[in-house]
Coordinates of C-alpha atoms and ligand atoms in Angstrom, one line a residue:
X17 CA 38.4 85.4 103.0
X18 CA 41.9 85.7 101.4
X19 CA 44.0 82.4 101.8
X20 CA 46.5 83.8 104.4
X21 CA 43.9 85.6 106.5
X22 CA 43.0 84.2 110.1
X23 CA 39.7 82.3 109.7
X24 CA 36.8 84.7 110.8
X25 CA 35.0 84.7 113.0
X26 CA 37.6 84.4 115.8
X27 CA 37.1 81.2 117.8
X28 CA 38.4 82.7 120.9
X29 CA 35.8 85.8 120.9
X30 CA 32.7 86.1 122.1
X31 CA 29.8 87.8 120.4
X32 CA 30.0 90.4 123.1
X33 CA 33.6 91.1 121.9
X34 CA 35.1 89.3 125.5
X35 CA 38.2 86.8 124.9
X36 CA 38.4 83.3 126.0
X37 CA 41.4 82.1 127.4
X38 CA 41.0 79.2 129.5
X39 CA 39.0 76.1 128.8
X40 CA 36.7 76.7 131.5
X41 CA 35.8 80.1 130.0
X42 CA 35.0 78.1 126.6
X43 CA 33.0 75.3 127.9
X44 CA 31.3 77.8 130.3
X45 CA 30.7 80.5 127.4
X46 CA 31.9 80.2 123.9
X47 CA 30.7 76.8 123.3
X48 CA 27.2 77.2 123.9
X49 CA 26.8 80.2 122.2
X50 CA 28.2 78.4 119.2
X51 CA 25.7 75.5 119.2
X52 CA 23.1 78.3 119.6
X53 CA 24.6 80.1 116.5
X54 CA 25.1 77.0 114.4
X55 CA 21.1 75.9 115.4
X56 CA 19.8 79.2 114.6
X57 CA 21.7 79.9 111.8
X58 CA 22.7 76.8 110.0
X59 CA 21.2 73.7 110.8
X60 CA 18.1 74.6 112.7
X61 CA 17.0 73.7 116.3
X62 CA 17.1 70.2 117.7
X63 CA 13.6 70.0 119.5
X64 CA 13.0 67.8 122.4
X65 CA 11.4 65.1 121.1
X66 CA 8.7 63.1 122.6
X67 CA 9.7 60.0 120.7
X68 CA 10.5 56.8 122.4
X69 CA 13.3 54.9 121.0
X70 CA 13.5 51.0 121.5
X71 CA 15.9 48.4 120.5
X72 CA 15.1 44.9 119.8
X73 CA 17.5 42.3 118.3
X74 CA 16.3 40.8 114.8
X75 CA 19.1 38.6 114.3
X76 CA 22.9 37.6 115.1
X77 CA 25.4 35.8 113.3
X78 CA 28.9 34.7 113.7
X79 CA 30.7 36.1 110.6
X80 CA 34.3 36.8 108.9
X81 CA 35.4 33.1 110.1
X82 CA 34.3 33.2 113.4
X83 CA 36.1 37.1 114.3
X84 CA 33.2 39.0 114.3
X85 CA 29.6 38.7 116.0
X86 CA 27.3 40.6 113.5
X87 CA 24.1 42.1 115.1
X88 CA 21.2 43.4 113.3
X89 CA 18.9 45.3 115.9
X90 CA 15.6 47.4 115.2
X91 CA 15.5 50.5 116.7
X92 CA 11.8 51.2 117.0
X93 CA 10.8 54.9 117.2
X94 CA 7.3 55.6 118.0
X95 CA 5.6 58.9 118.2
X96 CA 2.0 60.3 118.8
X97 CA 1.4 59.6 114.7
X98 CA 3.0 56.3 114.5
X99 CA 6.2 54.1 114.3
X100 CA 9.3 53.8 112.3
X101 CA 12.2 51.5 112.4
X102 CA 15.7 52.1 111.8
X103 CA 17.7 49.1 111.3
X104 CA 21.1 48.8 112.9
X105 CA 23.7 46.8 111.7
X106 CA 26.6 46.2 114.5
X107 CA 29.7 44.2 113.9
X108 CA 31.8 43.4 117.2
X109 CA 35.2 41.0 117.3
X110 CA 34.8 37.9 119.0
X111 CA 37.8 37.9 120.6
X112 CA 38.0 41.1 122.4
X113 CA 38.7 40.6 126.5
X114 CA 36.7 43.6 127.4
X115 CA 34.1 46.2 125.4
X116 CA 35.7 47.8 122.5
X117 CA 35.3 51.1 121.1
X118 CA 32.6 51.3 118.0
X119 CA 32.3 53.5 114.9
X120 CA 29.2 54.6 114.2
X121 CA 28.0 56.1 111.0
X122 CA 24.9 56.2 108.9
X123 CA 25.2 54.9 105.3
X124 CA 23.8 56.3 101.7
X125 CA 21.5 53.2 100.6
X126 CA 20.7 50.6 102.6
X127 CA 22.7 48.2 104.9
X128 CA 22.6 45.6 102.4
X129 CA 24.9 47.8 100.1
X130 CA 27.4 47.4 103.2
X131 CA 27.7 43.8 103.2
X132 CA 26.8 41.4 100.5
X133 CA 25.4 38.6 102.7
X134 CA 22.1 37.9 101.5
X135 CA 20.5 37.4 105.2
X136 CA 20.5 41.4 105.8
X137 CA 17.5 42.7 105.0
X138 CA 17.2 45.1 102.0
X139 CA 16.1 49.0 102.0
X140 CA 12.7 49.7 100.6
X141 CA 12.0 51.6 97.6
X142 CA 10.2 54.3 99.6
X143 CA 13.0 55.1 101.7
X144 CA 15.1 56.8 98.7
X145 CA 14.4 60.0 97.0
X146 CA 11.4 59.6 94.3
X147 CA 12.8 59.7 90.7
X148 CA 16.1 59.7 92.0
X149 CA 18.0 56.8 90.8
X150 CA 19.1 54.9 94.0
X151 CA 22.6 53.3 93.7
X152 CA 21.2 50.1 93.7
X153 CA 17.9 48.5 92.8
X154 CA 16.0 48.0 96.0
X155 CA 13.2 45.8 94.4
X156 CA 15.7 43.2 94.0
X157 CA 18.5 43.9 96.2
X158 CA 20.5 43.8 93.4
X159 CA 23.2 46.3 95.0
X160 CA 24.2 44.1 97.8
X161 CA 27.8 45.2 98.7
X162 CA 28.0 47.5 96.2
X163 CA 29.1 50.0 98.8
X164 CA 31.2 47.7 100.8
X165 CA 34.5 49.6 100.3
X166 CA 33.1 52.2 102.4
X167 CA 33.1 50.0 105.2
X168 CA 35.8 47.8 105.5
X169 CA 34.6 45.8 108.4
X170 CA 37.3 43.1 108.4
X171 CA 40.0 45.7 108.9
X172 CA 37.7 47.5 111.6
X173 CA 37.2 44.0 113.1
X174 CA 40.9 43.1 113.1
X175 CA 42.1 46.4 114.6
X176 CA 40.0 45.7 117.8
X177 CA 36.9 48.1 116.7
X178 CA 33.3 47.6 116.5
X179 CA 31.4 49.3 113.5
X180 CA 27.6 50.0 113.6
X181 CA 25.8 51.4 110.8
X182 CA 22.1 52.2 109.5
X183 CA 20.8 53.6 106.1
X184 CA 20.2 57.4 106.4
X185 CA 16.8 56.8 104.6
X186 CA 15.4 54.9 107.5
X187 CA 15.8 57.7 109.6
X188 CA 14.3 60.2 107.1
X189 CA 14.6 59.7 103.0
X190 CA 16.9 62.6 101.3
X191 CA 14.4 64.6 99.7
X192 CA 12.4 67.9 100.1
X193 CA 9.2 66.2 101.3
X194 CA 11.1 63.3 102.9
X195 CA 10.6 64.7 106.5
X196 CA 6.8 63.8 106.1
X197 CA 7.9 59.8 105.7
X198 CA 11.0 59.9 108.2
X199 CA 10.9 60.8 112.0
X200 CA 9.6 64.1 111.7
X201 CA 6.4 62.6 110.4
X202 CA 5.7 60.7 113.8
X203 CA 5.3 64.0 115.6
X204 CA 1.6 65.2 116.4
X205 CA 2.6 68.8 115.3
X206 CA 4.3 68.0 112.1
X207 CA 4.3 70.3 109.0
X208 CA 5.9 70.4 106.1
X209 CA 6.3 74.1 106.4
X210 CA 9.4 75.1 107.3
X211 CA 10.7 78.5 108.6
X212 CA 13.8 80.4 110.1
X213 CA 15.6 78.4 112.1
X214 CA 13.3 75.2 111.8
X215 CA 15.5 72.2 111.5
X216 CA 16.4 70.2 108.4
X217 CA 17.2 66.7 107.4
X218 CA 21.1 66.9 108.6
X219 CA 19.5 68.0 112.4
X220 CA 17.3 64.9 112.1
X221 CA 20.1 62.6 111.0
X222 CA 22.4 64.0 113.8
X223 CA 19.5 63.5 116.3
X224 CA 19.2 59.9 114.8
X225 CA 22.8 59.3 115.7
X226 CA 22.5 60.1 119.3
X227 CA 19.7 57.8 119.5
X228 CA 22.3 54.9 118.2
X229 CA 24.5 55.7 120.3
X230 CA 22.4 55.2 123.2
X231 CA 21.5 52.0 121.8
X232 CA 24.8 51.0 121.6
X233 CA 25.6 51.8 124.7
X234 CA 23.3 49.0 126.0
X235 CA 25.0 46.7 123.7
X236 CA 27.0 43.9 125.3
X237 CA 30.5 44.1 124.2
X238 CA 30.4 48.0 123.3
X239 CA 32.2 50.5 125.2
X240 CA 29.7 53.2 125.7
X241 CA 32.6 55.9 126.8
X242 CA 34.1 55.0 123.3
X243 CA 31.5 55.7 120.7
X244 CA 33.1 57.1 117.8
X245 CA 30.9 59.1 115.1
X246 CA 31.9 58.6 111.3
X247 CA 30.3 60.2 108.4
X248 CA 31.3 60.6 104.3
X249 CA 30.2 63.8 102.8
X250 CA 26.3 64.6 103.6
X251 CA 26.7 62.0 106.3
X252 CA 29.9 64.0 107.4
X253 CA 28.1 67.1 108.1
X254 CA 26.0 65.2 110.1
X255 CA 28.1 63.3 112.1
X256 CA 30.3 66.7 112.8
X257 CA 26.6 67.9 114.1
X258 CA 25.7 65.3 116.1
X259 CA 29.2 65.0 117.9
X260 CA 29.4 69.0 118.6
X261 CA 25.9 69.0 120.4
X262 CA 26.3 65.2 122.0
X263 CA 29.4 65.3 124.5
X264 CA 29.3 61.4 124.6
X265 CA 30.8 60.9 121.5
X266 CA 34.4 60.5 122.1
X267 CA 35.3 61.1 118.4
X268 CA 34.3 62.1 115.2
X269 CA 35.4 61.5 111.8
X270 CA 34.7 64.0 109.1
X271 CA 35.6 62.4 105.6
X272 CA 35.0 65.0 102.9
X273 CA 31.9 66.6 104.6
X274 CA 32.5 69.9 102.4
X275 CA 30.5 72.7 102.3
X276 CA 27.9 72.5 106.0
X277 CA 30.6 70.2 107.1
X278 CA 34.3 70.7 107.5
X279 CA 34.5 73.7 104.9
X280 CA 34.3 77.0 105.4
X281 CA 31.3 79.0 104.0
X282 CA 33.2 82.1 103.5
X283 CA 35.9 80.5 101.0
X284 CA 35.0 81.1 97.4
X285 CA 35.7 77.6 96.3
X286 CA 33.8 74.3 95.6
X287 CA 30.3 74.3 96.6
X288 CA 28.9 77.7 98.0
X289 CA 25.9 78.2 100.1
X290 CA 23.8 78.9 97.0
X291 CA 25.0 75.8 95.4
X292 CA 24.2 73.7 98.5
X293 CA 20.8 75.3 99.9
X294 CA 19.2 75.7 96.1
X295 CA 19.8 71.6 95.5
X296 CA 19.4 70.7 98.8
X297 CA 17.1 72.7 100.9
X298 CA 15.9 70.4 103.0
X299 CA 19.4 69.9 104.2
X300 CA 19.9 73.2 106.5
X301 CA 17.3 75.5 108.3
X302 CA 15.8 77.7 105.8
X303 CA 17.5 80.7 107.1
X304 CA 20.9 79.3 106.0
X305 CA 19.9 80.2 102.7
X306 CA 19.6 83.8 103.1
X307 CA 23.4 84.0 103.8
X308 CA 23.6 82.5 100.1
X309 CA 26.3 85.5 98.6
X310 CA 27.0 87.3 101.8
X311 CA 28.7 84.7 103.6
X312 CA 31.0 87.1 105.4
X313 CA 27.2 88.0 107.5
X314 CA 27.3 84.5 109.1
X315 CA 27.9 85.0 112.9
X316 CA 29.7 81.4 112.5
X317 CA 31.7 79.1 110.1
X318 CA 32.5 75.8 110.0
X319 CA 36.0 76.1 112.0
X320 CA 33.9 76.5 114.9
X321 CA 31.8 73.4 114.2
X322 CA 35.2 71.7 114.8
X323 CA 36.2 73.7 117.6
X324 CA 32.9 73.2 119.4
X325 CA 33.7 69.5 120.0
X326 CA 36.9 69.9 121.8
X327 CA 38.4 68.8 123.7
X328 CA 36.8 65.7 122.4
X329 CA 39.0 64.0 119.3
X330 CA 38.2 65.0 115.7
X331 CA 39.5 63.7 112.6
X332 CA 39.2 65.4 109.1
X333 CA 39.9 63.7 105.6
X334 CA 40.2 65.2 102.3
X335 CA 41.1 63.9 98.8
X336 CA 42.7 65.8 96.4
X337 CA 40.4 65.6 93.3
X338 CA 37.3 66.3 95.6
X339 CA 37.5 70.1 94.8
X340 CA 33.8 70.5 95.3
X341 CA 34.3 69.8 98.7
X342 CA 37.5 72.4 98.9
X343 CA 40.0 70.2 100.6
X344 CA 42.5 72.8 101.4
X345 CA 39.3 74.9 103.2
X346 CA 39.0 71.2 105.0
X347 CA 42.5 71.7 106.3
X348 CA 42.2 75.4 107.1
X349 CA 39.4 74.7 109.1
X350 CA 41.3 72.0 111.2
X351 CA 44.1 74.4 111.9
X352 CA 41.8 77.5 112.6
X353 CA 40.3 75.2 115.3
X354 CA 43.4 73.9 116.6
X355 CA 43.8 77.1 119.3
X356 CA 40.6 75.8 120.9
X357 CA 42.1 72.4 121.5
X358 CA 45.4 73.9 122.7
X359 CA 43.2 75.3 125.5
X360 CA 43.1 71.7 126.7
X361 CA 46.5 71.0 125.3
X362 CA 47.8 70.0 128.9
X363 CA 45.8 66.6 128.3
X364 CA 47.7 66.2 125.2
X365 CA 51.7 65.0 124.8
X366 CA 54.0 67.9 123.2
X367 CA 54.2 68.2 119.5
X368 CA 50.9 66.2 119.0
X369 CA 48.5 67.8 116.3
X370 CA 45.1 68.6 117.8
X371 CA 43.2 67.5 115.2
X372 CA 44.1 64.5 112.9
X373 CA 44.1 65.1 109.2
X374 CA 44.8 63.7 105.9
X375 CA 44.5 64.5 102.0
X376 CA 44.8 61.5 99.7
X377 CA 44.8 61.2 96.3
X378 CA 41.6 60.0 94.1
X379 CA 38.1 61.6 94.0
X380 CA 35.1 61.9 96.4
X381 CA 34.7 58.8 98.5
X382 CA 35.5 56.6 101.5
X383 CA 38.0 54.1 101.1
X384 CA 39.8 51.4 103.2
X385 CA 43.0 53.6 103.1
X386 CA 41.1 56.3 104.9
X387 CA 40.1 53.8 107.4
X388 CA 43.5 53.0 108.1
X389 CA 44.2 56.5 109.1
X390 CA 41.0 56.6 111.4
X391 CA 41.7 53.3 113.2
X392 CA 45.4 54.5 113.8
X393 CA 44.5 57.8 114.8
X394 CA 41.6 56.5 117.2
X395 CA 43.8 53.8 118.6
X396 CA 46.8 56.2 119.3
X397 CA 44.3 58.5 120.9
X398 CA 41.9 56.6 122.9
X399 CA 44.3 54.6 124.6
Ligands
GTR18 C1 27.2 66.5 96.8 C2 26.9 67.6 97.7 C3 27.6 67.7 98.4 C4 28.1 66.4 99.5 C5 27.8 65.0 98.3 C6 27.5 63.7 99.1 O1 25.8 66.7 96.0 O2 26.8 69.0 96.6 O3 27.3 68.8 99.6 O4 27.2 66.1 100.4 O5 26.5 65.4 97.7 O6 26.8 63.4 99.9 O7 28.2 63.0 98.3

């Protein structure tokens, strides 16, 4: 793809060649077609799971000098082959006069890395990839608060929002054999063998985000109509796929989600389909790997994932030195999705861009500076 070519495939043209010109046509025809294509070729189909998710409050504490309540909620997921607990860490402002919007996202290394408070239960060793060096030492919980900069809870609370997070390894450990030790292992017909359009870890993480949304919707103090998905990098890919499928998410933030997230697969820059499917074969459906080196044959590209979220809110963020994620590609994707948001443009004040975007200086990470943008965008747009 040359840099100034329009991004293919065209957002407003259906597979049968017909053109979409209204919001109604988009919702009735093109969006369902795109969701099916992303399931078939990229992430795999999300099955209708016969799994029950029940929430139980484990403990509640007043934190941040009285400005927030922190709840640890156990989300117990039960299937024919057993049960699994996803620990949800939820912070809500104590001073709110009404139910607040809440950001929800998975974290990389355990809830105890988000907040140094020793009362938070550490993640267990088996939730990490075997042999992979976890960011923290799960045995001693030595990494308490080590990733707190990614979750600036005080800033989020003081802006009138709530924040909720759970460890991605609680849902399913991040390695090729992780499925057996996660949610998929609870299914009666679980098999480690996958083919074609069978879902992968990103699909399972996205599924879990929808379960967390349901749990949050029932929590006192949370506004169920303003639950906002957020994710960094691989977890940003999962957040986008969750929000594309589940219209209950009012907004999604993609922080440097890169290849398989906001960056176009067709752009020969940064991580390629070959790179990502060789290193992380478990993330996508097996079929996605067949497009390594022939990305132009994919019937979708990632700007269409952003478009599938319209007219709900989307924010894409990049970092200048994070070349592996292709910051320019992420920006071009957001631009290429804009015509779809414009179909719904009557709902937006003139001149307001459809999708939020920023490029900050620095490397691959999610920083308080990024959150400042997300909080401002969400406050402006959610009303
Ligand atoms: C990298 C991977 C990226 C991105 C990143 C992350 O190794 O190649 O696609 O997901 O990990 O999640 O931090």
